[in-house]
Tab-separated table of C-alpha atoms in Angstrom:
chain	number	residue	atom	x	y	z
N	11	MET	CA	51.632	-29.811	16.753
N	12	ARG	CA	50.045	-29.058	20.103
N	13	LYS	CA	52.380	-29.174	23.117
N	14	LEU	CA	51.321	-31.044	26.216
N	15	SER	CA	51.376	-29.242	29.515
N	16	ILE	CA	53.802	-30.383	32.201
N	17	ALA	CA	50.841	-31.746	34.201
N	18	ALA	CA	49.651	-33.779	31.213
N	19	VAL	CA	53.137	-35.182	30.616
N	20	LEU	CA	53.396	-36.234	34.257
N	21	ALA	CA	49.952	-37.845	34.109
N	22	VAL	CA	50.872	-39.836	30.989
N	23	ALA	CA	54.146	-40.929	32.589
N	24	ALA	CA	52.360	-42.054	35.749
N	25	ALA	CA	49.758	-43.989	33.768
N	26	THR	CA	52.466	-45.675	31.691
N	27	ALA	CA	54.397	-46.693	34.806
N	28	LEU	CA	51.234	-48.105	36.343
N	29	LEU	CA	50.476	-50.184	33.255
N	30	GLN	CA	54.008	-51.557	33.279
N	31	GLN	CA	53.713	-52.827	36.854
N	32	PRO	CA	52.894	-56.542	37.267
N	33	LEU	CA	49.326	-57.274	38.231
N	34	ALA	CA	48.838	-57.936	41.956
N	35	GLN	CA	48.649	-61.645	42.707
N	36	ALA	CA	45.195	-62.775	43.747
N	37	ALA	CA	44.855	-64.012	47.308
N	38	PRO	CA	44.631	-67.799	47.690
N	39	VAL	CA	41.074	-69.152	47.614
N	40	ALA	CA	40.183	-71.343	50.594
N	41	GLY	CA	39.856	-74.924	49.408
N	42	GLY	CA	41.324	-74.102	46.006
N	43	PHE	CA	43.879	-76.464	44.467
N	44	GLU	CA	47.054	-74.646	43.418
N	45	SER	CA	49.910	-76.936	42.355
N	46	VAL	CA	51.660	-80.274	42.870
N	47	GLN	CA	55.191	-81.510	43.311
N	48	PRO	CA	56.761	-84.923	43.995
N	49	LEU	CA	56.889	-86.191	47.557
N	50	SER	CA	60.240	-86.894	49.137
N	51	ALA	CA	61.017	-90.506	49.959
N	52	ALA	CA	60.846	-89.633	53.675
N	53	ALA	CA	57.279	-88.363	53.272
N	54	THR	CA	55.963	-91.177	51.077
N	55	LEU	CA	53.759	-93.733	52.831
N	56	PRO	CA	55.006	-97.263	52.029
N	57	GLY	CA	52.428	-99.189	50.010
N	58	SER	CA	50.728	-96.073	48.633
N	59	VAL	CA	50.620	-95.290	44.911
N	60	ASN	CA	50.624	-92.027	42.939
N	61	SER	CA	51.405	-90.085	46.102
N	62	GLN	CA	51.987	-86.344	45.699
N	63	ARG	CA	52.626	-83.169	47.638
N	64	PHE	CA	50.155	-80.432	46.757
N	65	PHE	CA	49.507	-76.818	47.653
N	66	TYR	CA	46.099	-75.379	48.375
N	67	GLY	CA	44.419	-72.207	49.544
N	68	THR	CA	43.353	-71.926	53.165
N	69	THR	CA	43.372	-69.433	56.040
N	70	THR	CA	45.534	-68.688	59.051
N	71	VAL	CA	45.342	-66.330	62.050
N	72	GLY	CA	42.504	-63.828	61.731
N	73	ASP	CA	41.094	-65.750	58.747
N	74	ALA	CA	43.846	-64.243	56.596
N	75	PRO	CA	44.211	-66.105	53.275
N	76	THR	CA	47.337	-68.181	52.805
N	77	THR	CA	48.738	-71.177	50.964
N	78	ALA	CA	49.448	-74.471	52.730
N	79	SER	CA	50.787	-77.849	51.680
N	80	ALA	CA	49.613	-81.421	52.123
N	81	ALA	CA	50.369	-84.979	51.053
N	82	VAL	CA	47.910	-87.325	49.369
N	83	TYR	CA	48.283	-91.125	49.441
N	84	PHE	CA	46.235	-93.525	47.309
N	85	PRO	CA	45.689	-97.254	47.860
N	86	PRO	CA	46.793	-99.594	45.079
N	87	GLY	CA	44.208	-100.964	42.671
N	88	ALA	CA	41.077	-99.544	41.096
N	89	PRO	CA	38.958	-97.161	43.209
N	90	PRO	CA	35.456	-98.235	44.220
N	91	ALA	CA	32.394	-96.745	42.549
N	92	GLY	CA	32.222	-93.104	43.613
N	93	GLY	CA	35.932	-92.941	44.460
N	94	TRP	CA	38.133	-93.698	47.452
N	95	PRO	CA	36.642	-92.522	50.768
N	96	VAL	CA	39.049	-90.106	52.458
N	97	ILE	CA	40.876	-90.207	55.772
N	98	ALA	CA	42.083	-86.684	56.588
N	99	TRP	CA	45.194	-87.312	58.685
N	100	ALA	CA	45.889	-84.620	61.287
N	101	HIS	CA	49.444	-85.339	62.378
N	102	GLY	CA	51.027	-84.855	65.771
N	103	THR	CA	53.762	-82.382	66.658
N	104	VAL	CA	56.737	-82.451	64.309
N	105	GLY	CA	57.989	-78.915	64.985
N	106	ILE	CA	56.965	-75.543	63.581
N	107	GLY	CA	59.766	-74.855	61.097
N	108	ASP	CA	59.266	-75.342	57.363
N	109	ASP	CA	61.771	-78.203	57.249
N	110	CYS	CA	59.653	-80.084	59.799
N	111	ALA	CA	56.526	-80.257	57.611
N	112	TYR	CA	55.013	-83.743	57.344
N	113	SER	CA	54.951	-83.585	53.528
N	114	VAL	CA	58.661	-82.641	53.547
N	115	ALA	CA	60.334	-84.649	56.319
N	116	GLY	CA	57.689	-87.282	56.970
N	117	PRO	CA	56.510	-88.339	60.443
N	118	ALA	CA	58.475	-87.863	63.654
N	119	ALA	CA	57.452	-91.378	64.774
N	120	VAL	CA	58.192	-93.109	61.473
N	121	GLU	CA	57.520	-96.763	62.313
N	122	ARG	CA	54.362	-95.969	64.297
N	123	ASP	CA	52.783	-93.585	61.795
N	124	TRP	CA	53.550	-95.657	58.711
N	125	SER	CA	52.053	-98.711	60.414
N	126	TYR	CA	48.995	-96.700	61.471
N	127	LEU	CA	48.387	-94.999	58.136
N	128	GLY	CA	49.269	-98.178	56.249
N	129	THR	CA	46.452	-99.973	58.058
N	130	TRP	CA	43.965	-97.301	56.991
N	131	LEU	CA	45.297	-97.601	53.441
N	132	GLU	CA	44.758	-101.376	53.528
N	133	GLN	CA	41.163	-100.756	54.611
N	134	GLY	CA	40.561	-98.975	51.309
N	135	TYR	CA	40.886	-95.309	52.265
N	136	ALA	CA	42.875	-92.611	50.509
N	137	ILE	CA	44.705	-90.313	52.925
N	138	VAL	CA	44.999	-86.525	52.762
N	139	ALA	CA	47.578	-85.262	55.265
N	140	ALA	CA	47.530	-81.489	55.762
N	141	ASP	CA	50.674	-79.771	57.038
N	142	TYR	CA	48.774	-76.896	58.768
N	143	ALA	CA	49.328	-73.249	57.834
N	144	GLY	CA	52.928	-72.064	58.091
N	145	LEU	CA	54.451	-75.561	58.021
N	146	GLY	CA	56.360	-75.879	54.757
N	147	SER	CA	54.513	-72.882	53.334
N	148	PRO	CA	54.545	-69.067	53.714
N	149	GLY	CA	54.131	-67.474	57.138
N	150	GLU	CA	54.452	-68.736	60.704
N	151	HIS	CA	52.620	-71.733	62.152
N	152	PRO	CA	50.177	-70.812	64.967
N	153	TYR	CA	50.788	-74.029	66.905
N	154	LEU	CA	47.630	-75.518	68.484
N	155	ASP	CA	45.273	-72.854	67.108
N	156	GLY	CA	42.297	-75.184	66.727
N	157	ARG	CA	40.192	-73.130	64.344
N	158	VAL	CA	43.139	-72.500	62.033
N	159	GLU	CA	43.972	-76.205	62.002
N	160	ALA	CA	40.333	-77.089	61.338
N	161	HIS	CA	40.285	-74.751	58.330
N	162	ASN	CA	43.552	-76.267	57.088
N	163	VAL	CA	42.306	-79.867	57.356
N	164	VAL	CA	38.951	-79.148	55.728
N	165	ASP	CA	40.464	-77.027	52.958
N	166	ALA	CA	43.016	-79.743	52.156
N	167	VAL	CA	40.172	-82.245	51.676
N	168	ARG	CA	38.201	-79.741	49.597
N	169	ALA	CA	41.181	-79.075	47.355
N	170	ALA	CA	42.127	-82.741	46.953
N	171	SER	CA	38.591	-83.939	46.233
N	172	SER	CA	38.144	-81.251	43.574
N	173	HIS	CA	41.428	-82.105	41.816
N	174	TYR	CA	41.762	-85.878	42.073
N	175	GLY	CA	38.923	-87.598	40.255
N	176	THR	CA	39.396	-90.884	42.136
N	177	LEU	CA	38.564	-89.338	45.525
N	178	ALA	CA	35.068	-89.438	46.995
N	179	ARG	CA	33.636	-86.426	48.756
N	180	LYS	CA	32.843	-88.473	51.872
N	181	TRP	CA	35.515	-88.214	54.551
N	182	VAL	CA	36.494	-88.522	58.191
N	183	VAL	CA	39.287	-86.854	60.146
N	184	VAL	CA	41.784	-88.890	62.190
N	185	GLY	CA	44.394	-87.259	64.419
N	186	GLN	CA	46.987	-87.917	67.122
N	187	SER	CA	48.339	-85.537	69.814
N	188	GLN	CA	48.489	-82.055	68.254
N	189	GLY	CA	46.513	-83.672	65.466
N	190	ALA	CA	43.977	-85.022	67.958
N	191	GLY	CA	43.247	-81.457	69.035
N	192	ALA	CA	43.053	-80.514	65.351
N	193	ALA	CA	40.727	-83.465	64.686
N	194	VAL	CA	38.427	-82.520	67.579
N	195	SER	CA	38.246	-78.900	66.406
N	196	THR	CA	37.703	-80.107	62.843
N	197	ALA	CA	34.900	-82.357	64.080
N	198	ARG	CA	33.181	-79.315	65.570
N	199	TYR	CA	33.467	-77.111	62.471
N	200	ALA	CA	33.750	-79.503	59.499
N	201	THR	CA	30.158	-79.163	58.328
N	202	ALA	CA	30.312	-75.361	58.382
N	203	PHE	CA	33.840	-75.106	56.933
N	204	GLY	CA	33.369	-77.718	54.187
N	205	PRO	CA	30.240	-77.026	52.128
N	206	GLY	CA	29.855	-79.554	49.343
N	207	LEU	CA	31.739	-82.267	51.213
N	208	ASP	CA	30.210	-85.243	53.003
N	209	TYR	CA	31.803	-85.189	56.465
N	210	ARG	CA	31.095	-88.363	58.464
N	211	GLY	CA	32.974	-88.174	61.797
N	212	ALA	CA	36.302	-88.115	63.640
N	213	VAL	CA	38.893	-90.172	65.511
N	214	ALA	CA	41.284	-88.570	68.030
N	215	THR	CA	43.988	-90.238	70.146
N	216	GLY	CA	46.071	-88.545	72.839
N	217	THR	CA	43.948	-85.394	72.869
N	218	PRO	CA	45.518	-82.357	74.631
N	219	ALA	CA	42.579	-80.959	76.634
N	220	TYR	CA	42.394	-77.955	78.967
N	221	ILE	CA	46.097	-77.235	78.666
N	222	GLU	CA	45.218	-73.583	79.203
N	223	ASP	CA	44.752	-74.490	82.882
N	224	VAL	CA	48.432	-75.459	83.151
N	225	LEU	CA	49.949	-72.837	80.868
N	226	THR	CA	48.446	-70.064	82.965
N	227	LEU	CA	50.687	-71.192	85.848
N	228	LEU	CA	53.981	-70.800	83.958
N	229	GLY	CA	56.423	-68.230	85.267
N	230	PRO	CA	59.664	-67.872	87.239
N	231	GLY	CA	60.324	-71.163	89.037
N	232	VAL	CA	57.282	-72.875	87.434
N	233	PRO	CA	57.872	-75.642	86.611
N	234	PRO	CA	60.653	-75.920	89.213
N	235	ILE	CA	62.184	-79.148	87.883
N	236	LYS	CA	63.388	-80.516	84.585
N	237	LEU	CA	60.597	-82.164	82.575
N	238	SER	CA	60.997	-84.366	79.519
N	239	GLY	CA	62.598	-82.667	76.536
N	240	ASP	CA	59.454	-83.150	74.440
N	241	THR	CA	57.216	-81.589	77.119
N	242	THR	CA	59.432	-78.496	77.301
N	243	ALA	CA	59.534	-78.386	73.493
N	244	TYR	CA	55.718	-78.349	73.367
N	245	ALA	CA	55.703	-75.316	75.681
N	246	LEU	CA	58.270	-73.536	73.497
N	247	TYR	CA	56.165	-74.213	70.402
N	248	ILE	CA	53.100	-72.833	72.177
N	249	LEU	CA	54.992	-69.655	73.097
N	250	ASN	CA	55.954	-69.318	69.430
N	251	GLY	CA	52.348	-69.872	68.428
N	252	LEU	CA	51.258	-67.109	70.772
N	253	ARG	CA	53.870	-64.784	69.245
N	254	THR	CA	52.293	-65.496	65.852
N	255	ALA	CA	48.654	-65.252	66.896
N	256	HIS	CA	49.038	-62.459	69.465
N	257	PRO	CA	52.103	-60.319	68.744
N	258	GLU	CA	50.611	-57.605	70.935
N	259	LEU	CA	51.400	-59.712	74.017
N	260	ASN	CA	55.154	-59.211	73.564
N	261	ILE	CA	55.866	-62.723	74.827
N	262	ALA	CA	59.615	-62.016	74.740
N	263	SER	CA	59.183	-59.533	77.593
N	264	TYR	CA	58.098	-62.399	79.873
N	265	LEU	CA	61.239	-64.416	79.149
N	266	THR	CA	64.771	-64.490	80.482
N	267	PRO	CA	67.668	-64.360	77.996
N	268	GLU	CA	67.766	-68.165	78.230
N	269	GLY	CA	64.048	-68.296	77.538
N	270	ARG	CA	64.341	-66.058	74.484
N	271	TYR	CA	67.176	-68.221	73.185
N	272	TRP	CA	65.145	-71.417	73.415
N	273	VAL	CA	61.939	-69.909	72.038
N	274	ASP	CA	63.841	-68.559	69.041
N	275	ARG	CA	65.579	-71.893	68.544
N	276	ALA	CA	62.257	-73.741	68.698
N	277	ARG	CA	60.943	-71.596	65.847
N	278	THR	CA	63.021	-73.580	63.350
N	279	GLU	CA	64.118	-76.780	65.116
N	280	CYS	CA	62.064	-79.949	64.732
N	281	LEU	CA	60.776	-81.913	67.707
N	282	GLY	CA	63.319	-84.743	67.742
N	283	PRO	CA	66.526	-82.707	67.863
N	284	LEU	CA	64.967	-79.958	69.980
N	285	GLY	CA	63.743	-82.415	72.604
N	286	THR	CA	67.134	-84.108	72.656
N	287	ALA	CA	68.945	-80.787	73.130
N	288	LEU	CA	66.612	-79.699	75.934
N	289	THR	CA	67.197	-83.000	77.716
N	290	SER	CA	70.974	-83.022	77.285
N	291	GLN	CA	71.294	-79.419	78.501
N	292	LYS	CA	68.976	-80.099	81.453
N	293	VAL	CA	66.737	-77.128	80.693
N	294	VAL	CA	64.293	-76.274	83.496
N	295	GLY	CA	61.147	-74.553	82.241
N	296	GLY	CA	60.879	-72.285	85.265
N	297	ASN	CA	64.245	-70.725	84.387
N	298	LEU	CA	62.904	-69.491	81.044
N	299	PHE	CA	60.552	-66.876	82.522
N	300	SER	CA	61.296	-63.447	83.956
N	301	ARG	CA	57.708	-62.851	85.111
N	302	PRO	CA	54.484	-64.895	85.318
N	303	LEU	CA	52.411	-65.339	82.178
N	304	ALA	CA	49.403	-64.822	84.451
N	305	ASP	CA	50.356	-61.115	84.436
N	306	ILE	CA	48.824	-60.979	80.954
N	307	PRO	CA	45.246	-59.690	81.408
N	308	ASP	CA	42.692	-62.525	81.109
N	309	PHE	CA	45.456	-64.848	79.982
N	310	HIS	CA	43.400	-67.955	80.719
N	311	GLY	CA	40.523	-66.675	78.586
N	312	LEU	CA	42.890	-65.713	75.785
N	313	LEU	CA	44.449	-69.188	75.847
N	314	HIS	CA	41.048	-70.855	75.857
N	315	ASN	CA	40.025	-68.908	72.757
N	316	TYR	CA	43.332	-69.788	71.112
N	317	LEU	CA	43.727	-73.503	71.853
N	318	GLY	CA	40.731	-74.590	73.917
N	319	LEU	CA	38.610	-77.469	72.619
N	320	PRO	CA	34.880	-76.990	71.899
N	321	GLU	CA	32.571	-78.617	74.431
N	322	THR	CA	29.384	-78.578	72.315
N	323	GLY	CA	28.253	-78.377	68.700
N	324	TYR	CA	29.400	-81.744	67.314
N	325	ASP	CA	27.037	-82.965	64.624
N	326	ARG	CA	28.749	-86.254	63.698
N	327	PRO	CA	30.146	-89.157	65.776
N	328	LEU	CA	33.467	-88.599	67.536
N	329	PHE	CA	35.783	-91.361	68.793
N	330	MET	CA	38.442	-90.536	71.386
N	331	GLY	CA	41.115	-92.958	72.591
N	332	GLN	CA	43.328	-92.165	75.572
N	333	GLY	CA	46.280	-93.989	77.102
N	334	LEU	CA	46.113	-94.103	80.884
N	335	LEU	CA	49.930	-93.921	81.062
N	336	ASP	CA	50.096	-90.891	78.770
N	337	THR	CA	52.274	-88.102	80.199
N	338	ASP	CA	52.652	-86.078	76.966
N	339	VAL	CA	49.173	-84.691	77.486
N	340	ILE	CA	47.522	-84.201	80.864
N	341	THR	CA	45.522	-87.426	81.025
N	342	PRO	CA	43.195	-86.349	83.888
N	343	GLU	CA	42.235	-83.291	81.823
N	344	THR	CA	41.528	-85.458	78.774
N	345	LEU	CA	39.310	-87.676	80.938
N	346	ARG	CA	37.602	-84.534	82.195
N	347	PHE	CA	37.020	-83.347	78.628
N	348	ALA	CA	35.432	-86.677	77.713
N	349	ALA	CA	33.173	-86.401	80.771
N	350	VAL	CA	32.139	-82.868	79.796
N	351	LEU	CA	31.280	-83.967	76.252
N	352	THR	CA	29.251	-86.858	77.652
N	353	ALA	CA	27.430	-84.585	80.088
N	354	ASN	CA	26.685	-82.230	77.197
N	355	ARG	CA	25.176	-85.147	75.246
N	356	GLN	CA	27.703	-84.950	72.433
N	357	PRO	CA	28.025	-87.995	70.102
N	358	LEU	CA	31.184	-89.320	71.778
N	359	THR	CA	32.601	-92.844	71.937
N	360	PHE	CA	35.443	-92.895	74.487
N	361	ARG	CA	37.941	-95.683	75.145
N	362	THR	CA	41.013	-95.938	77.396
N	363	TYR	CA	44.087	-98.138	76.980
N	364	PRO	CA	46.804	-99.311	79.420
N	365	THR	CA	49.592	-97.637	77.443
N	366	ASP	CA	51.344	-94.317	76.876
N	367	HIS	CA	50.871	-91.412	74.455
N	368	SER	CA	52.430	-93.061	71.427
N	369	GLY	CA	51.210	-96.564	72.231
N	370	THR	CA	47.573	-95.463	72.106
N	371	VAL	CA	47.800	-94.815	68.365
N	372	LEU	CA	48.080	-98.482	67.397
N	373	ALA	CA	46.316	-99.863	70.480
N	374	SER	CA	43.140	-97.969	69.527
N	375	GLN	CA	42.829	-99.321	65.976
N	376	PRO	CA	40.824	-102.459	66.859
N	377	ASP	CA	38.174	-100.005	68.099
N	378	SER	CA	38.629	-97.131	65.643
N	379	ILE	CA	38.653	-99.221	62.448
N	380	PRO	CA	35.097	-100.590	62.899
N	381	PHE	CA	34.016	-97.174	64.185
N	382	VAL	CA	35.125	-95.554	60.914
N	383	ARG	CA	33.782	-98.405	58.803
N	384	ASN	CA	30.346	-97.810	60.295
N	385	LEU	CA	30.599	-94.101	59.471
N	386	PHE	CA	30.835	-94.980	55.788
N	387	ALA	CA	28.148	-97.686	55.884
């Protein structure tokens, strides 16, 4: 019998070891449906039927493939011919930790959101509520990254409409606060990001516009006074988002020890308890910084590319509602954004309401319900 050389033996051993290794897992496919699991009671919309949590393929920072989660809510009764038209719900800030995900913990403003979404359900729409990449799924959440959120919303609708036979392919996006920014970005890119779907338009309330103008000012002593706990929490989430999207900035080097503590805490703590803790401990935002963020080269431009809202390119009607007493977003900047869209001849319907950030959600429905109905006519 012929003896094998040492080199041949090593080659055979290497080949055998390679064959015994598990096959590499394929990257998630954007818009691909992956799996389902039951929804928690906290995340189940009252009055909906057959609600589920599902996982789907999408993208995150740098168009890297990832898996995200979402909830789907169906109205009771038989679907209309062609299936239930879809409301893609882009939720407001809940936090950026996995335990904060909408399809896990439900809404931060429970009574408001269930009333709001319940009204859409009663109008005969199914609801697909994306969590956004990194919320309740692998990786970090790049908070307020508009293009990432737009991909997440569109891919959730693509996945749901391909899996659930009672869903139509015609859809609109509806969002509040963080979700309003996501809805506006989705409105700009939905046609390009969702081939095969029938995108009709968007509704956004409490839209955070031009916040890059304010963030550029942050640094030692700015802001010099204690703001609301939620406002400071939003800033901490943005700093975390920048750490995820731009690790090369070394955001930690711009922070004091107190600042690093709060940014790290915000990475896992949901909005309600984080805002309460910031308020009770009287945290002043200006004490969180060791040097100005404006020291980052072209920081304003970087922020605009990261979280700025598109000013042109909308190919379907867009409704925006804004509370004139809203202090969670910078209301004058939202009014400015609406004026810019109008000057750019974008298909915008804009309404204001004598209420605050949260109050605008329900106050706008007498206007937004017929607006959406006409989109499906």
